[in-house]
């Protein structure tokens, strides 16, 4: 009986922590959309995103290991991989903006970023089933 309650507490804590990580990944999805901005704003947004995503990927790594369900752990891994890919795509896009690239020059990077954000959205939909 006692181990059952302990197991339930572990699962409840995992779900709560995963829900918080889910919300942070959803922030990355929404915040890292391509948008015309100043070089300074792009640099500030990139710095904030790098800090938040680095913290998030560390949290997701722990949650993946702590998962008691194989499919849930895989869903966490997929979000971790996808959010990192979105950050890398955003970094490319932001660097073009910081260099003062013309909007047409950044179109390819924006397109790639949108594609990566769509992949993150799909990974989040799968993770949502577990939280």
Short mmCIF file of the C-alpha atoms (twelve columns), coordinates in Angstrom:
data_MODEL
# 
_entry.id   MODEL 
# 
loop_
_atom_site.group_PDB 
_atom_site.id 
_atom_site.type_symbol 
_atom_site.label_atom_id 
_atom_site.label_alt_id 
_atom_site.label_comp_id 
_atom_site.label_asym_id 
_atom_site.label_seq_id 
_atom_site.Cartn_x 
_atom_site.Cartn_y 
_atom_site.Cartn_z 
_atom_site.pdbx_PDB_model_num 
ATOM 1   C CA . UNK A 1   0.000  0.000  0.000   1 
ATOM 2   C CA . UNK A 2   2.765  2.389  0.941   1 
ATOM 3   C CA . UNK A 3   4.720  1.855  -2.289  1 
ATOM 4   C CA . UNK A 4   1.542  2.446  -4.262  1 
ATOM 5   C CA . UNK A 5   1.108  5.866  -2.652  1 
ATOM 6   C CA . UNK A 6   4.772  6.603  -3.187  1 
ATOM 7   C CA . UNK A 7   4.468  5.639  -6.849  1 
ATOM 8   C CA . UNK A 8   1.384  7.867  -7.192  1 
ATOM 9   C CA . UNK A 9   3.287  10.809 -5.663  1 
ATOM 10  C CA . UNK A 10  6.183  10.246 -8.050  1 
ATOM 11  C CA . UNK A 11  3.833  10.162 -11.042 1 
ATOM 12  C CA . UNK A 12  1.945  13.248 -9.829  1 
ATOM 13  C CA . UNK A 13  5.220  15.152 -9.409  1 
ATOM 14  C CA . UNK A 14  6.369  14.037 -12.869 1 
ATOM 15  C CA . UNK A 15  3.098  15.239 -14.407 1 
ATOM 16  C CA . UNK A 16  3.314  18.596 -12.612 1 
ATOM 17  C CA . UNK A 17  6.933  19.134 -13.681 1 
ATOM 18  C CA . UNK A 18  6.177  18.016 -17.220 1 
ATOM 19  C CA . UNK A 19  3.208  20.388 -17.400 1 
ATOM 20  C CA . UNK A 20  5.521  23.269 -16.415 1 
ATOM 21  C CA . UNK A 21  8.044  22.182 -19.054 1 
ATOM 22  C CA . UNK A 22  5.235  21.933 -21.588 1 
ATOM 23  C CA . UNK A 23  4.242  25.545 -20.841 1 
ATOM 24  C CA . UNK A 24  7.829  26.698 -21.292 1 
ATOM 25  C CA . UNK A 25  8.100  24.843 -24.615 1 
ATOM 26  C CA . UNK A 26  4.814  26.423 -25.702 1 
ATOM 27  C CA . UNK A 27  6.368  29.819 -24.876 1 
ATOM 28  C CA . UNK A 28  9.304  28.985 -27.159 1 
ATOM 29  C CA . UNK A 29  6.914  28.004 -29.925 1 
ATOM 30  C CA . UNK A 30  5.014  31.281 -29.659 1 
ATOM 31  C CA . UNK A 31  7.909  33.629 -28.928 1 
ATOM 32  C CA . UNK A 32  10.306 32.381 -31.568 1 
ATOM 33  C CA . UNK A 33  8.150  33.197 -34.550 1 
ATOM 34  C CA . UNK A 34  9.735  35.093 -37.418 1 
ATOM 35  C CA . UNK A 35  8.938  38.798 -37.251 1 
ATOM 36  C CA . UNK A 36  10.619 41.915 -38.558 1 
ATOM 37  C CA . UNK A 37  12.367 43.579 -35.653 1 
ATOM 38  C CA . UNK A 38  15.347 45.739 -34.867 1 
ATOM 39  C CA . UNK A 39  18.790 44.211 -34.484 1 
ATOM 40  C CA . UNK A 40  18.819 45.068 -30.763 1 
ATOM 41  C CA . UNK A 41  15.404 43.474 -30.197 1 
ATOM 42  C CA . UNK A 42  16.470 40.360 -32.105 1 
ATOM 43  C CA . UNK A 43  19.632 40.121 -30.006 1 
ATOM 44  C CA . UNK A 44  17.702 40.536 -26.728 1 
ATOM 45  C CA . UNK A 45  15.063 38.006 -27.733 1 
ATOM 46  C CA . UNK A 46  17.741 35.521 -28.789 1 
ATOM 47  C CA . UNK A 47  19.603 35.903 -25.467 1 
ATOM 48  C CA . UNK A 48  16.393 35.325 -23.484 1 
ATOM 49  C CA . UNK A 49  15.432 32.358 -25.663 1 
ATOM 50  C CA . UNK A 50  18.862 30.757 -25.298 1 
ATOM 51  C CA . UNK A 51  18.705 31.050 -21.508 1 
ATOM 52  C CA . UNK A 52  15.163 29.715 -21.255 1 
ATOM 53  C CA . UNK A 53  15.609 26.908 -23.786 1 
ATOM 54  C CA . UNK A 54  18.873 25.752 -22.182 1 
ATOM 55  C CA . UNK A 55  17.092 25.516 -18.815 1 
ATOM 56  C CA . UNK A 56  14.145 23.799 -20.464 1 
ATOM 57  C CA . UNK A 57  16.224 21.176 -22.256 1 
ATOM 58  C CA . UNK A 58  17.983 20.312 -18.984 1 
ATOM 59  C CA . UNK A 59  14.588 19.939 -17.274 1 
ATOM 60  C CA . UNK A 60  13.234 17.835 -20.136 1 
ATOM 61  C CA . UNK A 61  16.301 15.591 -19.958 1 
ATOM 62  C CA . UNK A 62  15.599 14.881 -16.290 1 
ATOM 63  C CA . UNK A 63  11.899 14.312 -16.961 1 
ATOM 64  C CA . UNK A 64  12.680 11.857 -19.746 1 
ATOM 65  C CA . UNK A 65  14.807 9.766  -17.392 1 
ATOM 66  C CA . UNK A 66  12.233 9.982  -14.583 1 
ATOM 67  C CA . UNK A 67  9.308  8.952  -16.767 1 
ATOM 68  C CA . UNK A 68  7.622  5.721  -15.728 1 
ATOM 69  C CA . UNK A 69  6.044  5.272  -19.166 1 
ATOM 70  C CA . UNK A 70  8.176  4.639  -22.239 1 
ATOM 71  C CA . UNK A 71  5.864  6.591  -24.581 1 
ATOM 72  C CA . UNK A 72  5.756  9.598  -22.248 1 
ATOM 73  C CA . UNK A 73  9.538  9.608  -22.011 1 
ATOM 74  C CA . UNK A 74  9.770  9.493  -25.802 1 
ATOM 75  C CA . UNK A 75  7.307  12.387 -26.083 1 
ATOM 76  C CA . UNK A 76  9.486  14.421 -23.705 1 
ATOM 77  C CA . UNK A 77  12.596 13.572 -25.755 1 
ATOM 78  C CA . UNK A 78  10.846 14.654 -28.951 1 
ATOM 79  C CA . UNK A 79  9.908  18.031 -27.448 1 
ATOM 80  C CA . UNK A 80  13.461 18.493 -26.157 1 
ATOM 81  C CA . UNK A 81  14.922 17.797 -29.587 1 
ATOM 82  C CA . UNK A 82  12.354 19.942 -31.367 1 
ATOM 83  C CA . UNK A 83  12.697 22.962 -29.082 1 
ATOM 84  C CA . UNK A 84  16.471 22.862 -29.576 1 
ATOM 85  C CA . UNK A 85  15.976 22.774 -33.348 1 
ATOM 86  C CA . UNK A 86  13.591 25.749 -33.144 1 
ATOM 87  C CA . UNK A 87  16.149 27.700 -31.127 1 
ATOM 88  C CA . UNK A 88  18.876 26.946 -33.685 1 
ATOM 89  C CA . UNK A 89  16.601 28.045 -36.541 1 
ATOM 90  C CA . UNK A 90  15.648 31.195 -34.661 1 
ATOM 91  C CA . UNK A 91  19.334 31.923 -34.031 1 
ATOM 92  C CA . UNK A 92  19.983 31.805 -37.799 1 
ATOM 93  C CA . UNK A 93  17.002 34.053 -38.460 1 
ATOM 94  C CA . UNK A 94  17.956 36.526 -35.702 1 
ATOM 95  C CA . UNK A 95  21.558 36.665 -36.891 1 
ATOM 96  C CA . UNK A 96  20.365 37.716 -40.334 1 
ATOM 97  C CA . UNK A 97  18.285 40.471 -38.743 1 
ATOM 98  C CA . UNK A 98  21.188 41.606 -36.554 1 
ATOM 99  C CA . UNK A 99  23.344 41.811 -39.682 1 
ATOM 100 C CA . UNK A 100 20.748 44.078 -41.262 1 
ATOM 101 C CA . UNK A 101 19.772 41.621 -43.978 1 
ATOM 102 C CA . UNK A 102 17.002 42.673 -46.312 1 
ATOM 103 C CA . UNK A 103 13.611 41.070 -45.618 1 
ATOM 104 C CA . UNK A 104 13.900 38.983 -48.779 1 
ATOM 105 C CA . UNK A 105 17.256 37.618 -47.646 1 
ATOM 106 C CA . UNK A 106 15.716 36.390 -44.403 1 
ATOM 107 C CA . UNK A 107 12.757 34.714 -46.145 1 
ATOM 108 C CA . UNK A 108 14.465 31.318 -46.389 1 
ATOM 109 C CA . UNK A 109 15.433 31.383 -42.726 1 
ATOM 110 C CA . UNK A 110 11.895 32.441 -41.801 1 
ATOM 111 C CA . UNK A 111 10.448 29.580 -43.824 1 
ATOM 112 C CA . UNK A 112 12.743 27.058 -42.132 1 
ATOM 113 C CA . UNK A 113 11.880 28.522 -38.738 1 
ATOM 114 C CA . UNK A 114 8.156  28.166 -39.441 1 
ATOM 115 C CA . UNK A 115 8.681  24.547 -40.456 1 
ATOM 116 C CA . UNK A 116 10.596 23.822 -37.226 1 
ATOM 117 C CA . UNK A 117 7.913  25.566 -35.163 1 
ATOM 118 C CA . UNK A 118 5.274  23.343 -36.810 1 
ATOM 119 C CA . UNK A 119 7.313  20.273 -35.837 1 
ATOM 120 C CA . UNK A 120 7.486  21.555 -32.252 1 
ATOM 121 C CA . UNK A 121 3.739  22.100 -32.253 1 
ATOM 122 C CA . UNK A 122 3.228  18.472 -33.289 1 
ATOM 123 C CA . UNK A 123 5.595  17.243 -30.574 1 
ATOM 124 C CA . UNK A 124 3.736  19.362 -28.006 1 
ATOM 125 C CA . UNK A 125 0.426  17.838 -29.093 1 
ATOM 126 C CA . UNK A 126 1.792  14.370 -28.329 1 
ATOM 127 C CA . UNK A 127 3.228  15.470 -24.971 1 
ATOM 128 C CA . UNK A 128 -0.096 17.082 -24.044 1 
ATOM 129 C CA . UNK A 129 -1.588 13.560 -23.818 1 
ATOM 130 C CA . UNK A 130 0.596  12.847 -20.776 1 
ATOM 131 C CA . UNK A 131 0.019  15.998 -18.740 1 
# 
